[in-house]
Short mmCIF file of C-alpha atoms in Angstrom, two decimals:
data_model
loop_
_atom_site.label_atom_id
_atom_site.label_comp_id
_atom_site.label_asym_id
_atom_site.label_seq_id
_atom_site.Cartn_x
_atom_site.Cartn_y
_atom_site.Cartn_z
CA UNK A 1 -59.89 -45.23 -23.57
CA UNK A 2 -56.83 -47.33 -22.75
CA UNK A 3 -54.87 -45.52 -25.46
CA UNK A 4 -55.89 -42.14 -23.99
CA UNK A 5 -54.67 -43.17 -20.52
CA UNK A 6 -51.34 -44.34 -21.90
CA UNK A 7 -50.83 -41.11 -23.84
CA UNK A 8 -51.71 -39.05 -20.74
CA UNK A 9 -49.15 -40.92 -18.63
CA UNK A 10 -46.50 -40.37 -21.24
CA UNK A 11 -47.25 -36.63 -21.28
CA UNK A 12 -47.02 -36.35 -17.51
CA UNK A 13 -43.71 -38.27 -17.52
CA UNK A 14 -42.28 -35.96 -20.16
CA UNK A 15 -43.34 -32.88 -18.18
CA UNK A 16 -41.73 -34.16 -14.99
CA UNK A 17 -38.55 -35.00 -16.87
CA UNK A 18 -38.41 -31.47 -18.26
CA UNK A 19 -38.79 -29.94 -14.78
CA UNK A 20 -36.06 -32.18 -13.41
CA UNK A 21 -33.74 -31.22 -16.25
CA UNK A 22 -34.40 -27.54 -15.64
CA UNK A 23 -33.51 -27.84 -11.96
CA UNK A 24 -30.34 -29.74 -12.67
CA UNK A 25 -29.26 -27.29 -15.37
CA UNK A 26 -29.70 -24.24 -13.11
CA UNK A 27 -26.33 -22.64 -12.28
CA UNK A 28 -24.90 -23.15 -8.81
CA UNK A 29 -24.57 -19.63 -7.42
CA UNK A 30 -23.07 -20.71 -4.09
CA UNK A 31 -19.51 -19.54 -3.51
CA UNK A 32 -17.02 -22.06 -2.22
CA UNK A 33 -13.79 -20.90 -0.65
CA UNK A 34 -11.87 -23.46 -2.69
CA UNK A 35 -12.98 -21.68 -5.84
CA UNK A 36 -11.39 -18.41 -4.80
CA UNK A 37 -8.05 -19.78 -3.61
CA UNK A 38 -5.90 -19.53 -6.69
CA UNK A 39 -3.10 -21.81 -7.87
CA UNK A 40 0.44 -20.67 -7.26
CA UNK A 41 2.26 -18.47 -9.77
CA UNK A 42 -0.92 -17.40 -11.54
CA UNK A 43 -2.21 -13.88 -12.03
CA UNK A 44 -5.47 -12.53 -10.64
CA UNK A 45 -8.30 -12.20 -13.15
CA UNK A 46 -11.60 -10.37 -12.70
CA UNK A 47 -14.74 -10.02 -14.76
CA UNK A 48 -15.87 -6.99 -12.75
CA UNK A 49 -16.22 -5.67 -9.20
CA UNK A 50 -18.72 -8.38 -8.29
CA UNK A 51 -16.65 -11.21 -9.70
CA UNK A 52 -14.83 -13.80 -7.67
CA UNK A 53 -11.04 -13.89 -8.14
CA UNK A 54 -10.32 -16.87 -10.37
CA UNK A 55 -6.53 -17.10 -10.25
CA UNK A 56 -3.80 -15.33 -8.29
CA UNK A 57 -0.09 -14.74 -8.40
CA UNK A 58 2.65 -13.14 -6.28
CA UNK A 59 1.36 -10.56 -3.83
CA UNK A 60 2.86 -7.46 -2.26
CA UNK A 61 0.29 -6.78 0.43
CA UNK A 62 2.39 -7.57 3.51
CA UNK A 63 3.59 -4.52 5.40
CA UNK A 64 5.75 -3.96 8.45
CA UNK A 65 5.77 -5.74 11.79
CA UNK A 66 4.57 -3.43 14.55
CA UNK A 67 5.69 -4.26 18.09
CA UNK A 68 3.49 -2.78 20.79
CA UNK A 69 3.45 -2.95 24.56
CA UNK A 70 0.60 -0.49 25.10
CA UNK A 71 -2.22 1.10 23.17
CA UNK A 72 -0.07 4.21 22.71
CA UNK A 73 2.29 2.15 20.54
CA UNK A 74 -0.47 1.06 18.19
CA UNK A 75 -0.09 3.83 15.64
CA UNK A 76 -0.71 3.14 11.99
CA UNK A 77 0.53 5.17 9.08
CA UNK A 78 -1.60 6.17 6.11
CA UNK A 79 -2.67 3.18 3.97
CA UNK A 80 -1.87 0.68 6.74
CA UNK A 81 -4.44 -1.80 8.08
CA UNK A 82 -4.61 -4.55 10.67
CA UNK A 83 -6.85 -7.52 9.88
CA UNK A 84 -8.52 -8.74 13.06
CA UNK A 85 -10.83 -11.74 13.44
CA UNK A 86 -13.06 -12.34 16.46
CA UNK A 87 -14.98 -15.25 18.00
CA UNK A 88 -13.14 -18.30 16.60
CA UNK A 89 -11.67 -20.69 16.05
CA UNK A 90 -14.15 -22.93 14.27
CA UNK A 91 -13.38 -25.72 11.80
CA UNK A 92 -14.43 -25.13 8.22
CA UNK A 93 -14.24 -21.36 8.62
CA UNK A 94 -11.06 -20.39 10.48
CA UNK A 95 -8.92 -22.79 8.46
CA UNK A 96 -10.21 -21.28 5.21
CA UNK A 97 -9.39 -17.79 6.46
CA UNK A 98 -5.89 -19.02 7.30
CA UNK A 99 -5.45 -20.45 3.80
CA UNK A 100 -6.46 -17.15 2.19
CA UNK A 101 -4.17 -15.10 4.43
CA UNK A 102 -1.32 -17.46 3.56
CA UNK A 103 -2.06 -17.11 -0.13
CA UNK A 104 -1.73 -13.33 0.11
CA UNK A 105 1.31 -13.54 2.38
CA UNK A 106 -0.25 -11.63 5.28
CA UNK A 107 -1.09 -12.27 8.93
CA UNK A 108 -4.12 -11.47 11.04
CA UNK A 109 -4.89 -10.81 14.69
CA UNK A 110 -7.20 -13.52 16.04
CA UNK A 111 -9.12 -12.59 19.17
CA UNK A 112 -10.17 -16.04 20.34
CA UNK A 113 -13.06 -16.94 22.59
CA UNK A 114 -11.71 -19.27 25.30
CA UNK A 115 -14.53 -21.77 25.00
CA UNK A 116 -13.99 -22.07 21.23
CA UNK A 117 -10.24 -22.53 21.66
CA UNK A 118 -10.90 -25.31 24.19
CA UNK A 119 -13.19 -27.11 21.76
CA UNK A 120 -10.77 -26.86 18.84
CA UNK A 121 -7.24 -26.77 20.28
CA UNK A 122 -5.53 -28.17 17.16
CA UNK A 123 -7.00 -25.39 15.02
CA UNK A 124 -6.17 -22.79 17.68
CA UNK A 125 -2.55 -23.98 17.67
CA UNK A 126 -2.43 -23.79 13.88
CA UNK A 127 -3.51 -20.14 13.98
CA UNK A 128 -0.59 -19.42 16.29
CA UNK A 129 1.89 -21.62 14.45
CA UNK A 130 1.11 -19.83 11.18
CA UNK A 131 2.56 -16.68 12.72
CA UNK A 132 -0.67 -14.82 13.39
CA UNK A 133 -1.22 -12.55 16.37
CA UNK A 134 -3.15 -14.21 19.19
CA UNK A 135 -5.39 -12.41 21.63
CA UNK A 136 -8.31 -13.27 23.91
CA UNK A 137 -11.98 -12.33 23.74
CA UNK A 138 -13.23 -13.60 27.14
CA UNK A 139 -14.25 -17.20 27.82
CA UNK A 140 -17.78 -17.36 26.43
CA UNK A 141 -18.27 -13.98 24.76
CA UNK A 142 -20.08 -12.45 27.70
CA UNK A 143 -21.21 -8.84 27.70
CA UNK A 144 -18.86 -7.62 30.42
CA UNK A 145 -20.72 -4.36 30.91
CA UNK A 146 -23.70 -6.35 32.21
CA UNK A 147 -21.62 -8.18 34.85
CA UNK A 148 -20.22 -7.09 38.17
CA UNK A 149 -16.59 -6.00 38.06
CA UNK A 150 -15.36 -9.19 39.76
CA UNK A 151 -17.44 -11.44 37.50
CA UNK A 152 -16.24 -9.59 34.42
CA UNK A 153 -12.58 -9.92 35.37
CA UNK A 154 -13.08 -13.61 36.16
CA UNK A 155 -14.48 -14.02 32.64
CA UNK A 156 -11.47 -12.21 31.16
CA UNK A 157 -8.94 -14.30 33.09
CA UNK A 158 -10.73 -17.58 32.35
CA UNK A 159 -10.63 -16.72 28.66
CA UNK A 160 -6.93 -15.90 28.80
CA UNK A 161 -6.10 -19.22 30.45
CA UNK A 162 -8.16 -21.22 27.95
CA UNK A 163 -6.62 -19.54 24.90
CA UNK A 164 -3.11 -19.85 26.37
CA UNK A 165 -3.57 -23.57 27.00
CA UNK A 166 -5.06 -24.26 23.56
CA UNK A 167 -2.59 -22.26 21.49
CA UNK A 168 0.56 -22.71 23.54
CA UNK A 169 0.93 -18.93 23.40
CA UNK A 170 0.81 -16.92 26.62
CA UNK A 171 -1.91 -14.35 26.09
CA UNK A 172 -1.83 -13.05 29.65
CA UNK A 173 0.62 -10.52 28.18
CA UNK A 174 -0.97 -9.90 24.83
CA UNK A 175 -4.07 -8.46 23.18
CA UNK A 176 -7.68 -8.35 24.31
CA UNK A 177 -10.95 -7.20 22.78
CA UNK A 178 -14.22 -6.58 24.58
CA UNK A 179 -17.14 -8.66 23.26
CA UNK A 180 -19.71 -6.38 21.63
CA UNK A 181 -17.12 -3.63 22.29
CA UNK A 182 -18.98 -3.23 25.59
CA UNK A 183 -16.60 -1.88 28.20
CA UNK A 184 -16.24 0.39 31.21
CA UNK A 185 -13.44 2.75 32.20
CA UNK A 186 -12.64 0.59 35.22
CA UNK A 187 -12.45 -2.64 33.22
CA UNK A 188 -10.37 -1.07 30.50
CA UNK A 189 -7.93 0.45 32.98
CA UNK A 190 -7.62 -2.81 34.94
CA UNK A 191 -6.96 -4.86 31.81
CA UNK A 192 -4.37 -2.35 30.65
CA UNK A 193 -2.65 -2.54 34.05
CA UNK A 194 -2.30 -6.30 33.50
CA UNK A 195 0.02 -5.54 30.55
CA UNK A 196 -2.64 -6.26 27.96
CA UNK A 197 -3.34 -4.12 24.90
CA UNK A 198 -7.04 -3.50 24.36
CA UNK A 199 -7.79 -3.88 20.66
CA UNK A 200 -10.18 -1.21 19.48
CA UNK A 201 -11.99 -1.18 16.14
CA UNK A 202 -11.67 1.49 13.48
CA UNK A 203 -13.54 -0.24 10.66
CA UNK A 204 -16.37 -2.67 11.34
CA UNK A 205 -17.01 -4.87 8.31
CA UNK A 206 -20.32 -5.99 9.83
CA UNK A 207 -19.74 -9.35 8.21
CA UNK A 208 -22.25 -10.75 10.69
CA UNK A 209 -25.07 -8.96 8.85
CA UNK A 210 -27.18 -11.01 6.44
CA UNK A 211 -25.80 -9.56 3.23
CA UNK A 212 -23.73 -10.56 0.24
CA UNK A 213 -19.96 -10.83 0.40
CA UNK A 214 -19.75 -7.95 -2.08
CA UNK A 215 -21.76 -5.57 0.12
CA UNK A 216 -19.68 -6.51 3.18
CA UNK A 217 -16.48 -5.91 1.25
CA UNK A 218 -17.71 -2.61 -0.19
CA UNK A 219 -18.86 -1.40 3.23
CA UNK A 220 -15.39 -2.11 4.58
CA UNK A 221 -13.66 -0.29 1.73
CA UNK A 222 -15.97 2.73 2.00
CA UNK A 223 -15.17 3.13 5.69
CA UNK A 224 -11.48 2.64 5.00
CA UNK A 225 -11.50 5.32 2.31
CA UNK A 226 -12.83 7.78 4.88
CA UNK A 227 -10.18 6.94 7.51
CA UNK A 228 -7.25 6.03 5.31
CA UNK A 229 -5.96 3.43 7.80
CA UNK A 230 -7.14 1.37 10.74
CA UNK A 231 -7.99 -1.89 12.49
CA UNK A 232 -10.55 -3.86 10.50
CA UNK A 233 -12.97 -6.05 12.46
CA UNK A 234 -14.09 -9.35 10.93
CA UNK A 235 -15.25 -12.69 12.32
CA UNK A 236 -13.71 -16.00 11.32
CA UNK A 237 -16.83 -17.89 12.41
CA UNK A 238 -18.87 -16.69 9.42
CA UNK A 239 -18.80 -18.26 5.95
CA UNK A 240 -19.36 -14.81 4.46
CA UNK A 241 -16.02 -13.64 5.83
CA UNK A 242 -14.05 -16.36 4.08
CA UNK A 243 -15.86 -15.78 0.81
CA UNK A 244 -15.34 -12.02 0.80
CA UNK A 245 -11.75 -12.05 2.05
CA UNK A 246 -9.94 -12.75 -1.26
CA UNK A 247 -11.77 -9.88 -2.97
CA UNK A 248 -11.17 -7.55 -0.03
CA UNK A 249 -7.45 -8.33 0.07
CA UNK A 250 -7.19 -7.92 -3.67
CA UNK A 251 -8.83 -4.49 -3.44
CA UNK A 252 -6.51 -3.47 -0.62
CA UNK A 253 -3.51 -4.53 -2.65
CA UNK A 254 -4.72 -2.82 -5.82
CA UNK A 255 -5.21 0.44 -3.92
CA UNK A 256 -1.77 0.37 -2.33
CA UNK A 257 -2.66 -0.61 1.24
CA UNK A 258 -0.33 -2.66 3.44
CA UNK A 259 -1.32 -5.21 6.07
CA UNK A 260 0.56 -4.70 9.34
CA UNK A 261 1.47 -7.68 11.53
CA UNK A 262 1.08 -7.05 15.26
CA UNK A 263 3.55 -8.37 17.81
CA UNK A 264 3.26 -7.92 21.56
CA UNK A 265 6.39 -6.54 23.18
CA UNK A 266 6.54 -7.30 26.86
CA UNK A 267 7.62 -4.34 28.92
CA UNK A 268 10.87 -4.98 30.73
CA UNK A 269 11.21 -3.70 34.28
CA UNK A 270 14.20 -1.33 34.55
CA UNK A 271 17.09 -2.57 36.68
CA UNK A 272 16.76 0.47 38.93
CA UNK A 273 13.20 -0.53 39.80
CA UNK A 274 14.26 -4.12 40.55
CA UNK A 275 17.15 -2.89 42.73
CA UNK A 276 14.82 -0.57 44.63
CA UNK A 277 12.37 -3.41 45.24
CA UNK A 278 15.16 -5.67 46.47
CA UNK A 279 16.36 -2.94 48.82
CA UNK A 280 12.88 -2.50 50.26
CA UNK A 281 12.62 -6.29 50.74
CA UNK A 282 15.98 -6.40 52.58
CA UNK A 283 14.96 -3.60 54.90
#
């Protein structure tokens, strides 16, 4: 009987050991951003459309610098895109997006939420110092269409001030995007009158959906193929965005697209207008 008990214990131990070994031997399918940022001076290698880029080399994805002072100036040519990122900054996500953009030699347009910029000012400053376009996205991502006009504008201005303070970049004359793209004609007109360019969206990656990085990337490319150009909306607060970005940029480059860098050009008041105002003041 004692021998039977001993043999039974040994069998159970062996079974548990086998299960443990199986779990440990299972492949790790999680994608880490560090695994898709390639060493310098190496060429990109793929095993297929669903594969993660393993190594990378010199890139030719960067396009022209487009200076705009109004929405009318924001005109893209065929095969030109603007990479825009909303809702950040957030550590562990935004910094990875920055590293990938730097690897490919391109810049993005970061529409920052004021509250997030306040919480992470060092990261917000890094986004600006890296040469990216800075814009505001309200203070706490409120749906402005659900607020009164005065409350909505207070939210816009509070966001501007917070992003300006955190980044050291004055965004009171810069770019703005409506949270949820929820706007009104009055709000849009008022913001435009404040010398701000409202950033629209041509291609929504929907990277906030629960889906794989490959499906988010393919959705983006499919929409881009239909339009041929446009402003791409992504969110630097999602892990999925950082993991899909190298593959997306590689596809853009392979298909001959160029990433445009946005710069805000402040409108200068003509001397004749200033002289007229001075004359009125004197009278």
